[in-house]
Amino acid sequence: MDTTQLLKGVLDLAVLAALRDEDGYGYDILRRLRTAGLEDVGDASVYGTLRRLFNAGLLNSYVVPSDEGPHRKYYALNAAGRAELQQSGKIWDGFASTMNDLLRERGTA
Amino acid sequence: MNGTDIDEITAYVEAVRAALVGLPEATRDELTEDLPEHLAEVLADGVGSLTERLGTPEAYATELRISAGFVGGFPDPPPTTDPLARVRERAMLRLRAADARVGPLLGYPRVSEFLQLLRPAWWVLRGYLAAMVLAWILDDSSQPMGLLPRIGGSDVVALLLLAAGVLGSIWFGRRGAPLERLPRYALYAGSAVLVLVALSGFLSADSNARGADFTDVGYSDPYNHVEDVYIYDGQGRLVEGARLFDQNGMPIRLGRPYCFGDDHAGGEVAADDSKYPYCPENAPFRLPGEAGSASVPSARPTPSEGAASAATPSAAPSPSR
């Protein structure tokens, strides 16, 4: 199965989770996701998802000037974003354990 | 970051912008406003051109469009503030929930799936109703149309019009092309009119069907009030034990074969229902000297006595007449 198909459904949650402990700018978040193991995640997908989450009011953003390069737009979870992360996380937990049970049942049958 | 990098980034961003055709200008600006800075980060981290590492600008634009929620050139509808639209949205949600909840009762996941199966039935009904309306408009004769689209009372025209209406409606229903907004609303309005016509037609047909029983018995029967029949011969004498027949020899039954007037019992007494009068003691006219019923109870003939005394009334007509 193609992981990009799976990613489409959970990219919002993945991006929110990547910002849980630390604010980050676009490329930074992409690197966190890839380091965490989501190697197939596309650059444009993360960039677009950040824009959408920001427009949906789940993220705050601020610009940090940088000496060596261009200024960076940092994104941070706001209260709504944390609530969304918690709620979607619960849904994911339920979904994942259902899938695990299902796969285990089928596997041992 | 050198000049070549900046050129490469600018070219890539321009190509992405160009590939985001169909989006409003403001949305495109908004989507790509941070893109140069972002691409600079990408370029600074590692080796290779942007296209080598991110794919073509067109592919990048497609991915961006999908992930940012602008699929197909239409942005997500903004949260509605129109109260009417919000009511409508809530009603639709509730309707959809009911759709899924009631469906299993019919043996389908959703009611709407079941209703979709009935669609051709509606086409047939629609054709019939349209033919009826057309006939009603075109028919200027005073003859009743009945349940078929008769014009001038003609059955042939009715059947032709019915066939044309039904076939036309089915053809119209089967053509796949969706209608523009205006013709679609016209179609809905027309369907609503047809449904109203169908309801009113059904109600009047129903009341006609019930009325047939009612009017004869309940309202226009001049003998409705008759309880008993008294026959007098040429001399004005009450004929007892008489039988009445119609021209076909069928017995004529009028009134109720019960007698009141038993002063002691006070109830109704069943009488022989084939002979008149049922209750001779209640006769409206009497010759002087004839026995009165109420004053001389002993003279009151019982129905069986009446039958014995006038077993074959000479007045009875022959059935073959």
mmCIF file of C-alpha atoms in Angstrom, chain B residues 2-321:
data_model
loop_
_atom_site.group_PDB
_atom_site.id
_atom_site.type_symbol
_atom_site.label_atom_id
_atom_site.label_comp_id
_atom_site.label_asym_id
_atom_site.label_seq_id
_atom_site.Cartn_x
_atom_site.Cartn_y
_atom_site.Cartn_z
ATOM 1 C CA ASN B 2 23.659 33.517 -4.432
ATOM 2 C CA GLY B 3 22.070 35.161 -7.430
ATOM 3 C CA THR B 4 21.567 31.902 -9.328
ATOM 4 C CA ASP B 5 19.681 30.485 -6.371
ATOM 5 C CA ILE B 6 17.402 33.511 -6.292
ATOM 6 C CA ASP B 7 16.759 33.217 -10.025
ATOM 7 C CA GLU B 8 15.976 29.529 -9.680
ATOM 8 C CA ILE B 9 13.600 30.151 -6.794
ATOM 9 C CA THR B 10 11.850 32.996 -8.608
ATOM 10 C CA ALA B 11 11.413 30.886 -11.732
ATOM 11 C CA TYR B 12 10.094 27.940 -9.711
ATOM 12 C CA VAL B 13 7.619 30.117 -7.771
ATOM 13 C CA GLU B 14 6.403 31.707 -11.006
ATOM 14 C CA ALA B 15 5.872 28.290 -12.561
ATOM 15 C CA VAL B 16 3.933 27.140 -9.473
ATOM 16 C CA ARG B 17 1.805 30.278 -9.607
ATOM 17 C CA ALA B 18 1.119 29.685 -13.269
ATOM 18 C CA ALA B 19 0.076 26.113 -12.535
ATOM 19 C CA LEU B 20 -2.389 27.280 -9.914
ATOM 20 C CA VAL B 21 -4.739 28.445 -12.665
ATOM 21 C CA GLY B 22 -8.348 28.763 -11.751
ATOM 22 C CA LEU B 23 -7.720 29.986 -8.236
ATOM 23 C CA PRO B 24 -8.616 33.557 -7.398
ATOM 24 C CA GLU B 25 -5.644 35.919 -7.575
ATOM 25 C CA ALA B 26 -5.808 36.632 -3.834
ATOM 26 C CA THR B 27 -5.733 32.923 -3.028
ATOM 27 C CA ARG B 28 -2.751 32.379 -5.274
ATOM 28 C CA ASP B 29 -0.908 35.254 -3.644
ATOM 29 C CA GLU B 30 -1.747 33.929 -0.230
ATOM 30 C CA LEU B 31 -0.652 30.396 -1.081
ATOM 31 C CA THR B 32 2.674 31.438 -2.533
ATOM 32 C CA GLU B 33 3.604 34.415 -0.372
ATOM 33 C CA ASP B 34 6.018 32.443 1.814
ATOM 34 C CA LEU B 35 7.104 30.106 -0.928
ATOM 35 C CA PRO B 36 10.395 31.900 -1.858
ATOM 36 C CA GLU B 37 11.617 31.788 1.729
ATOM 37 C CA HIS B 38 10.535 28.202 2.083
ATOM 38 C CA LEU B 39 12.271 27.161 -1.137
ATOM 39 C CA ALA B 40 15.404 28.942 -0.013
ATOM 40 C CA GLU B 41 15.471 26.687 3.031
ATOM 41 C CA VAL B 42 15.032 23.649 0.827
ATOM 42 C CA LEU B 43 17.789 24.768 -1.490
ATOM 43 C CA ALA B 44 20.147 25.572 1.377
ATOM 44 C CA ASP B 45 19.787 22.061 2.775
ATOM 45 C CA GLY B 46 21.413 19.606 0.450
ATOM 46 C CA VAL B 47 22.353 19.388 -3.185
ATOM 47 C CA GLY B 48 20.479 19.413 -6.469
ATOM 48 C CA SER B 49 18.118 21.781 -8.224
ATOM 49 C CA LEU B 50 14.631 22.494 -6.928
ATOM 50 C CA THR B 51 13.044 20.454 -9.698
ATOM 51 C CA GLU B 52 15.304 17.506 -8.904
ATOM 52 C CA ARG B 53 14.366 17.589 -5.254
ATOM 53 C CA LEU B 54 10.739 18.721 -5.312
ATOM 54 C CA GLY B 55 9.536 17.542 -8.690
ATOM 55 C CA THR B 56 8.129 19.766 -11.406
ATOM 56 C CA PRO B 57 6.485 23.056 -10.408
ATOM 57 C CA GLU B 58 3.240 21.715 -11.866
ATOM 58 C CA ALA B 59 3.312 18.638 -9.619
ATOM 59 C CA TYR B 60 4.243 20.854 -6.695
ATOM 60 C CA ALA B 61 1.288 23.136 -7.466
ATOM 61 C CA THR B 62 -1.106 20.183 -7.623
ATOM 62 C CA GLU B 63 0.098 18.849 -4.282
ATOM 63 C CA LEU B 64 -0.123 22.312 -2.786
ATOM 64 C CA ARG B 65 -3.611 22.819 -4.103
ATOM 65 C CA ILE B 66 -4.822 19.546 -2.614
ATOM 66 C CA SER B 67 -3.151 19.908 0.761
ATOM 67 C CA ALA B 68 -4.233 23.520 1.113
ATOM 68 C CA GLY B 69 -7.816 22.491 0.437
ATOM 69 C CA PHE B 70 -8.327 24.215 -2.894
ATOM 70 C CA VAL B 71 -9.208 21.273 -5.056
ATOM 71 C CA GLY B 72 -10.537 21.953 -8.518
ATOM 72 C CA GLY B 73 -10.129 25.679 -8.328
ATOM 73 C CA PHE B 74 -12.869 26.209 -5.788
ATOM 74 C CA PRO B 75 -11.844 27.339 -2.335
ATOM 75 C CA ASP B 76 -13.624 25.855 0.665
ATOM 76 C CA PRO B 77 -16.876 27.656 1.175
ATOM 77 C CA PRO B 78 -16.370 30.298 3.848
ATOM 78 C CA PRO B 79 -18.223 29.711 7.106
ATOM 79 C CA THR B 80 -21.685 30.963 6.379
ATOM 80 C CA THR B 81 -23.172 33.854 8.285
ATOM 81 C CA ASP B 82 -26.519 33.954 6.507
ATOM 82 C CA PRO B 83 -29.039 32.680 9.097
ATOM 83 C CA LEU B 84 -31.254 31.210 6.373
ATOM 84 C CA ALA B 85 -28.339 29.239 4.940
ATOM 85 C CA ARG B 86 -27.440 28.021 8.422
ATOM 86 C CA VAL B 87 -30.994 26.784 9.003
ATOM 87 C CA ARG B 88 -30.875 25.039 5.657
ATOM 88 C CA GLU B 89 -27.523 23.452 6.483
ATOM 89 C CA ARG B 90 -28.823 22.179 9.806
ATOM 90 C CA ALA B 91 -31.966 20.833 8.147
ATOM 91 C CA MET B 92 -29.853 19.018 5.577
ATOM 92 C CA LEU B 93 -27.740 17.465 8.319
ATOM 93 C CA ARG B 94 -30.814 16.278 10.165
ATOM 94 C CA LEU B 95 -32.343 14.986 6.949
ATOM 95 C CA ARG B 96 -29.191 13.041 6.170
ATOM 96 C CA ALA B 97 -29.205 11.503 9.646
ATOM 97 C CA ALA B 98 -32.849 10.477 9.273
ATOM 98 C CA ASP B 99 -32.010 9.131 5.826
ATOM 99 C CA ALA B 100 -29.468 6.752 7.313
ATOM 100 C CA ARG B 101 -31.559 5.879 10.364
ATOM 101 C CA VAL B 102 -34.802 4.959 8.575
ATOM 102 C CA GLY B 103 -33.097 3.230 5.654
ATOM 103 C CA PRO B 104 -32.504 -0.110 7.452
ATOM 104 C CA LEU B 105 -36.255 -0.361 8.154
ATOM 105 C CA LEU B 106 -36.723 -0.655 4.398
ATOM 106 C CA GLY B 107 -33.758 -2.971 4.053
ATOM 107 C CA TYR B 108 -31.495 -0.349 2.511
ATOM 108 C CA PRO B 109 -28.526 1.533 3.945
ATOM 109 C CA ARG B 110 -30.301 4.796 3.174
ATOM 110 C CA VAL B 111 -33.835 5.814 2.321
ATOM 111 C CA SER B 112 -32.501 7.878 -0.563
ATOM 112 C CA GLU B 113 -31.032 4.744 -2.144
ATOM 113 C CA PHE B 114 -34.442 3.114 -2.043
ATOM 114 C CA LEU B 115 -36.096 6.228 -3.445
ATOM 115 C CA GLN B 116 -33.603 6.303 -6.285
ATOM 116 C CA LEU B 117 -34.836 2.863 -7.310
ATOM 117 C CA LEU B 118 -38.330 4.305 -7.518
ATOM 118 C CA ARG B 119 -37.253 7.036 -9.878
ATOM 119 C CA PRO B 120 -38.494 5.333 -13.091
ATOM 120 C CA ALA B 121 -41.871 4.828 -11.403
ATOM 121 C CA TRP B 122 -42.028 8.555 -10.860
ATOM 122 C CA TRP B 123 -41.191 9.117 -14.530
ATOM 123 C CA VAL B 124 -44.181 7.010 -15.562
ATOM 124 C CA LEU B 125 -46.482 8.757 -13.104
ATOM 125 C CA ARG B 126 -45.144 12.125 -14.226
ATOM 126 C CA GLY B 127 -45.903 11.293 -17.857
ATOM 127 C CA TYR B 128 -49.458 10.319 -16.949
ATOM 128 C CA LEU B 129 -49.995 13.473 -14.905
ATOM 129 C CA ALA B 130 -48.516 15.695 -17.606
ATOM 130 C CA ALA B 131 -50.850 14.100 -20.168
ATOM 131 C CA MET B 132 -53.801 14.731 -17.830
ATOM 132 C CA VAL B 133 -52.862 18.376 -17.394
ATOM 133 C CA LEU B 134 -52.349 18.793 -21.135
ATOM 134 C CA ALA B 135 -55.735 17.227 -21.870
ATOM 135 C CA TRP B 136 -57.361 19.386 -19.237
ATOM 136 C CA ILE B 137 -55.928 22.491 -20.901
ATOM 137 C CA LEU B 138 -56.783 21.430 -24.460
ATOM 138 C CA ASP B 139 -60.164 19.861 -23.794
ATOM 139 C CA ASP B 140 -62.910 22.446 -24.245
ATOM 140 C CA SER B 141 -65.769 19.994 -24.430
ATOM 141 C CA SER B 142 -68.090 19.773 -21.503
ATOM 142 C CA GLN B 143 -67.753 15.999 -21.256
ATOM 143 C CA PRO B 144 -66.142 14.673 -18.097
ATOM 144 C CA MET B 145 -62.563 13.535 -18.651
ATOM 145 C CA GLY B 146 -62.554 10.635 -16.244
ATOM 146 C CA LEU B 147 -59.201 9.151 -15.280
ATOM 147 C CA LEU B 148 -57.707 9.199 -18.785
ATOM 148 C CA PRO B 149 -56.447 12.248 -20.693
ATOM 149 C CA ARG B 150 -59.484 12.411 -22.981
ATOM 150 C CA ILE B 151 -59.865 15.292 -25.360
ATOM 151 C CA GLY B 152 -63.425 15.710 -26.563
ATOM 152 C CA GLY B 153 -64.290 12.444 -24.851
ATOM 153 C CA SER B 154 -62.134 10.412 -27.251
ATOM 154 C CA ASP B 155 -60.570 7.232 -25.883
ATOM 155 C CA VAL B 156 -58.162 6.967 -28.825
ATOM 156 C CA VAL B 157 -56.783 10.445 -28.227
ATOM 157 C CA ALA B 158 -56.555 9.626 -24.557
ATOM 158 C CA LEU B 159 -54.465 6.502 -25.133
ATOM 159 C CA LEU B 160 -52.199 8.220 -27.666
ATOM 160 C CA LEU B 161 -51.648 11.171 -25.362
ATOM 161 C CA LEU B 162 -51.014 8.855 -22.426
ATOM 162 C CA ALA B 163 -48.439 6.836 -24.381
ATOM 163 C CA ALA B 164 -46.726 9.999 -25.620
ATOM 164 C CA GLY B 165 -46.658 11.501 -22.129
ATOM 165 C CA VAL B 166 -45.250 8.411 -20.454
ATOM 166 C CA LEU B 167 -42.632 7.710 -23.144
ATOM 167 C CA GLY B 168 -41.615 11.366 -23.251
ATOM 168 C CA SER B 169 -41.271 11.521 -19.489
ATOM 169 C CA ILE B 170 -39.148 8.364 -19.403
ATOM 170 C CA TRP B 171 -36.936 9.676 -22.179
ATOM 171 C CA PHE B 172 -36.597 12.974 -20.361
ATOM 172 C CA GLY B 173 -35.740 11.201 -17.131
ATOM 173 C CA ARG B 174 -33.147 8.942 -18.741
ATOM 174 C CA ARG B 175 -31.197 11.646 -20.546
ATOM 175 C CA GLY B 176 -28.112 11.991 -18.419
ATOM 176 C CA ALA B 177 -27.212 15.613 -19.067
ATOM 177 C CA PRO B 178 -27.720 17.723 -15.953
ATOM 178 C CA LEU B 179 -29.786 20.849 -16.389
ATOM 179 C CA GLU B 180 -28.686 24.414 -15.956
ATOM 180 C CA ARG B 181 -29.848 26.206 -12.851
ATOM 181 C CA LEU B 182 -32.900 27.876 -14.364
ATOM 182 C CA PRO B 183 -34.341 24.887 -16.275
ATOM 183 C CA ARG B 184 -33.735 22.785 -13.184
ATOM 184 C CA TYR B 185 -35.827 25.069 -11.027
ATOM 185 C CA ALA B 186 -38.477 25.111 -13.738
ATOM 186 C CA LEU B 187 -38.484 21.304 -13.651
ATOM 187 C CA TYR B 188 -38.880 21.290 -9.859
ATOM 188 C CA ALA B 189 -41.730 23.787 -10.053
ATOM 189 C CA GLY B 190 -43.432 21.760 -12.781
ATOM 190 C CA SER B 191 -43.065 18.581 -10.730
ATOM 191 C CA ALA B 192 -44.575 20.329 -7.722
ATOM 192 C CA VAL B 193 -47.560 21.431 -9.829
ATOM 193 C CA LEU B 194 -48.025 17.864 -11.082
ATOM 194 C CA VAL B 195 -47.943 16.518 -7.540
ATOM 195 C CA LEU B 196 -50.621 19.022 -6.525
ATOM 196 C CA VAL B 197 -52.712 18.029 -9.546
ATOM 197 C CA ALA B 198 -52.266 14.380 -8.594
ATOM 198 C CA LEU B 199 -53.363 15.027 -5.010
ATOM 199 C CA SER B 200 -56.439 17.029 -5.979
ATOM 200 C CA GLY B 201 -57.342 14.473 -8.650
ATOM 201 C CA PHE B 202 -56.969 11.662 -6.172
ATOM 202 C CA LEU B 203 -59.118 13.432 -3.596
ATOM 203 C CA SER B 204 -61.921 14.137 -6.052
ATOM 204 C CA ALA B 205 -61.809 10.588 -7.451
ATOM 205 C CA ASP B 206 -61.924 9.294 -3.891
ATOM 206 C CA SER B 207 -64.891 11.444 -2.921
ATOM 207 C CA ASN B 208 -66.698 10.430 -6.148
ATOM 208 C CA ALA B 209 -66.137 6.787 -5.337
ATOM 209 C CA ARG B 210 -67.535 7.237 -1.847
ATOM 210 C CA GLY B 211 -70.307 9.598 -2.994
ATOM 211 C CA ALA B 212 -71.861 6.952 -5.251
ATOM 212 C CA ASP B 213 -73.030 5.048 -2.186
ATOM 213 C CA PHE B 214 -73.982 8.050 -0.181
ATOM 214 C CA THR B 215 -76.158 10.107 -2.501
ATOM 215 C CA ASP B 216 -78.590 7.338 -3.457
ATOM 216 C CA VAL B 217 -79.217 5.963 -0.039
ATOM 217 C CA GLY B 218 -78.673 8.925 2.132
ATOM 218 C CA TYR B 219 -80.002 11.925 0.317
ATOM 219 C CA SER B 220 -81.933 11.460 -2.897
ATOM 220 C CA ASP B 221 -84.072 8.450 -1.997
ATOM 221 C CA PRO B 222 -87.649 9.763 -1.697
ATOM 222 C CA TYR B 223 -88.699 6.554 0.094
ATOM 223 C CA ASN B 224 -86.075 6.867 2.713
ATOM 224 C CA HIS B 225 -88.560 7.885 5.373
ATOM 225 C CA VAL B 226 -90.998 5.020 4.557
ATOM 226 C CA GLU B 227 -91.344 2.608 7.443
ATOM 227 C CA ASP B 228 -94.379 0.649 6.343
ATOM 228 C CA VAL B 229 -96.700 0.364 3.294
ATOM 229 C CA TYR B 230 -100.508 0.356 3.447
ATOM 230 C CA ILE B 231 -102.519 -0.735 0.457
ATOM 231 C CA TYR B 232 -106.214 0.078 0.103
ATOM 232 C CA ASP B 233 -108.533 -1.604 -2.391
ATOM 233 C CA GLY B 234 -111.111 0.180 -4.561
ATOM 234 C CA GLN B 235 -113.551 0.336 -1.681
ATOM 235 C CA GLY B 236 -111.061 1.888 0.629
ATOM 236 C CA ARG B 237 -110.504 -1.261 2.622
ATOM 237 C CA LEU B 238 -107.051 -1.983 3.998
ATOM 238 C CA VAL B 239 -105.472 -4.904 2.184
ATOM 239 C CA GLU B 240 -103.434 -7.074 4.495
ATOM 240 C CA GLY B 241 -100.792 -9.591 3.540
ATOM 241 C CA ALA B 242 -100.108 -7.846 0.213
ATOM 242 C CA ARG B 243 -96.908 -8.426 -1.730
ATOM 243 C CA LEU B 244 -95.215 -5.861 -3.947
ATOM 244 C CA PHE B 245 -93.132 -6.689 -7.010
ATOM 245 C CA ASP B 246 -91.312 -4.651 -9.607
ATOM 246 C CA GLN B 247 -91.514 -5.208 -13.390
ATOM 247 C CA ASN B 248 -88.928 -7.965 -13.152
ATOM 248 C CA GLY B 249 -90.733 -9.873 -10.502
ATOM 249 C CA MET B 250 -88.318 -8.829 -7.828
ATOM 250 C CA PRO B 251 -89.970 -8.195 -4.475
ATOM 251 C CA ILE B 252 -89.993 -4.545 -3.502
ATOM 252 C CA ARG B 253 -88.822 -4.110 0.006
ATOM 253 C CA LEU B 254 -89.622 -0.868 1.712
ATOM 254 C CA GLY B 255 -89.558 0.176 5.291
ATOM 255 C CA ARG B 256 -88.528 -1.776 8.334
ATOM 256 C CA PRO B 257 -90.215 -5.061 9.116
ATOM 257 C CA TYR B 258 -90.634 -4.277 12.800
ATOM 258 C CA CYS B 259 -93.630 -3.178 14.748
ATOM 259 C CA PHE B 260 -93.688 -0.800 17.636
ATOM 260 C CA GLY B 261 -96.739 -0.362 19.630
ATOM 261 C CA ASP B 262 -96.883 -3.480 21.745
ATOM 262 C CA ASP B 263 -97.864 -1.436 24.756
ATOM 263 C CA HIS B 264 -97.033 -4.139 27.240
ATOM 264 C CA ALA B 265 -93.612 -5.189 25.991
ATOM 265 C CA GLY B 266 -92.692 -1.749 24.676
ATOM 266 C CA GLY B 267 -90.086 -3.147 22.299
ATOM 267 C CA GLU B 268 -89.870 -3.923 18.624
ATOM 268 C CA VAL B 269 -91.498 -7.051 17.271
ATOM 269 C CA ALA B 270 -90.175 -8.641 14.116
ATOM 270 C CA ALA B 271 -92.747 -8.939 11.340
ATOM 271 C CA ASP B 272 -92.906 -11.065 8.177
ATOM 272 C CA ASP B 273 -90.866 -8.940 5.797
ATOM 273 C CA SER B 274 -92.486 -10.253 2.601
ATOM 274 C CA LYS B 275 -95.992 -8.919 3.212
ATOM 275 C CA TYR B 276 -97.392 -5.435 3.687
ATOM 276 C CA PRO B 277 -98.309 -3.842 5.871
ATOM 277 C CA TYR B 278 -95.939 -4.972 8.560
ATOM 278 C CA CYS B 279 -98.045 -3.380 11.214
ATOM 279 C CA PRO B 280 -101.688 -3.196 10.132
ATOM 280 C CA GLU B 281 -102.715 -1.692 13.450
ATOM 281 C CA ASN B 282 -100.824 1.468 12.540
ATOM 282 C CA ALA B 283 -102.848 2.059 9.346
ATOM 283 C CA PRO B 284 -103.293 5.765 8.671
ATOM 284 C CA PHE B 285 -106.882 5.444 7.331
ATOM 285 C CA ARG B 286 -109.724 3.281 8.508
ATOM 286 C CA LEU B 287 -113.319 2.874 7.366
ATOM 287 C CA PRO B 288 -115.869 3.552 10.059
ATOM 288 C CA GLY B 289 -116.582 0.349 11.962
ATOM 289 C CA GLU B 290 -113.268 -1.236 11.165
ATOM 290 C CA ALA B 291 -111.235 -2.305 14.118
ATOM 291 C CA GLY B 292 -108.747 0.222 15.465
ATOM 292 C CA SER B 293 -105.513 -1.176 16.568
ATOM 293 C CA ALA B 294 -104.764 0.725 19.718
ATOM 294 C CA SER B 295 -108.287 0.744 21.137
ATOM 295 C CA VAL B 296 -109.021 -2.965 20.496
ATOM 296 C CA PRO B 297 -105.759 -4.886 20.953
ATOM 297 C CA SER B 298 -107.464 -8.288 20.584
ATOM 298 C CA ALA B 299 -108.456 -7.449 16.999
ATOM 299 C CA ARG B 300 -104.923 -6.773 15.984
ATOM 300 C CA PRO B 301 -103.937 -9.452 13.524
ATOM 301 C CA THR B 302 -100.558 -10.988 13.953
ATOM 302 C CA PRO B 303 -98.466 -11.211 10.789
ATOM 303 C CA SER B 304 -99.179 -14.944 10.551
ATOM 304 C CA GLU B 305 -102.904 -14.335 10.748
ATOM 305 C CA GLY B 306 -102.553 -11.752 8.041
ATOM 306 C CA ALA B 307 -100.685 -14.216 5.885
ATOM 307 C CA ALA B 308 -103.402 -16.842 6.380
ATOM 308 C CA SER B 309 -106.257 -14.534 5.538
ATOM 309 C CA ALA B 310 -104.684 -13.183 2.375
ATOM 310 C CA ALA B 311 -102.384 -15.911 1.171
ATOM 311 C CA THR B 312 -102.717 -15.047 -2.522
ATOM 312 C CA PRO B 313 -103.508 -11.381 -2.913
ATOM 313 C CA SER B 314 -105.423 -10.849 -6.111
ATOM 314 C CA ALA B 315 -103.597 -7.599 -6.509
ATOM 315 C CA ALA B 316 -100.234 -9.321 -6.939
ATOM 316 C CA PRO B 317 -98.978 -8.742 -10.494
ATOM 317 C CA SER B 318 -97.634 -11.613 -12.501
ATOM 318 C CA PRO B 319 -93.826 -11.537 -12.658
ATOM 319 C CA SER B 320 -93.851 -11.830 -16.418
ATOM 320 C CA ARG B 321 -95.645 -8.595 -16.950
#
